Amino acid sequence: MPVSVTIHGIKNCDTMKKARDWLDAHGVAYAFHDYKVSGVTPQKLAEWCAALGWEAVLNRAGTTFRKLPDADREGLDQGRAIALMVAQPSMIKRPMLEADGRLLAGFSADKYAALFQKG
């Protein structure tokens, strides 16, 4: 079972609540990093993008992204996506879960169960 767990996201987010509730119900200790309050570094975002691809890290479904001018949404690449996410952390997929070198984007009870299974 992973011993170092950090969940990154925004406190008042329904998906974050589901993820935290799952972790609590399964006795998984974790640190919470609110990237809307504390921010996120371009280096951390680059790590996540290297692991999962920037398309998986950028939350295109959220209101913040959808309200961007067309010019900001078109022709995105990793560098531009990271700049947008640093400027507006609400555009980062929630939650981002780091557990002993493994990374999950979004919440899935099945993926969390597989990550934290004992044995």
PDB file of C-alpha atoms in Angstrom, residues 11 15 17-18 23 30 35 41 43 72 84 101-103 109 114 119:
ATOM      1  CA  LYS A  11     -11.729  22.142  -1.719  1.00  0.00           C
ATOM      2  CA  THR A  15     -15.443  15.145  -7.493  1.00  0.00           C
ATOM      3  CA  LYS A  17     -15.422  15.302  -2.147  1.00  0.00           C
ATOM      4  CA  LYS A  18     -16.045  11.857  -3.653  1.00  0.00           C
ATOM      5  CA  LEU A  23      -9.864   7.704   0.805  1.00  0.00           C
ATOM      6  CA  TYR A  30      -3.289  11.684   2.672  1.00  0.00           C
ATOM      7  CA  TYR A  35      -4.042  24.379  -5.881  1.00  0.00           C
ATOM      8  CA  THR A  41       4.251  25.262 -10.149  1.00  0.00           C
ATOM      9  CA  GLN A  43       7.437  22.181 -12.876  1.00  0.00           C
ATOM     10  CA  ASP A  72      -6.879  30.737 -26.201  1.00  0.00           C
ATOM     11  CA  LEU A  84      -3.184  28.376 -18.729  1.00  0.00           C
ATOM     12  CA  GLY A 101       5.387   7.771  -7.648  1.00  0.00           C
ATOM     13  CA  ARG A 102       2.076   6.798  -9.220  1.00  0.00           C
ATOM     14  CA  LEU A 103      -0.312   9.390 -10.579  1.00  0.00           C
ATOM     15  CA  ALA A 109     -13.426   4.165  -7.334  1.00  0.00           C
ATOM     16  CA  ALA A 114      -6.584  -1.027  -7.693  1.00  0.00           C
ATOM     17  CA  GLY A 119      -1.145  -7.621  -0.994  1.00  0.00           C
TER      18      GLY A 119
END
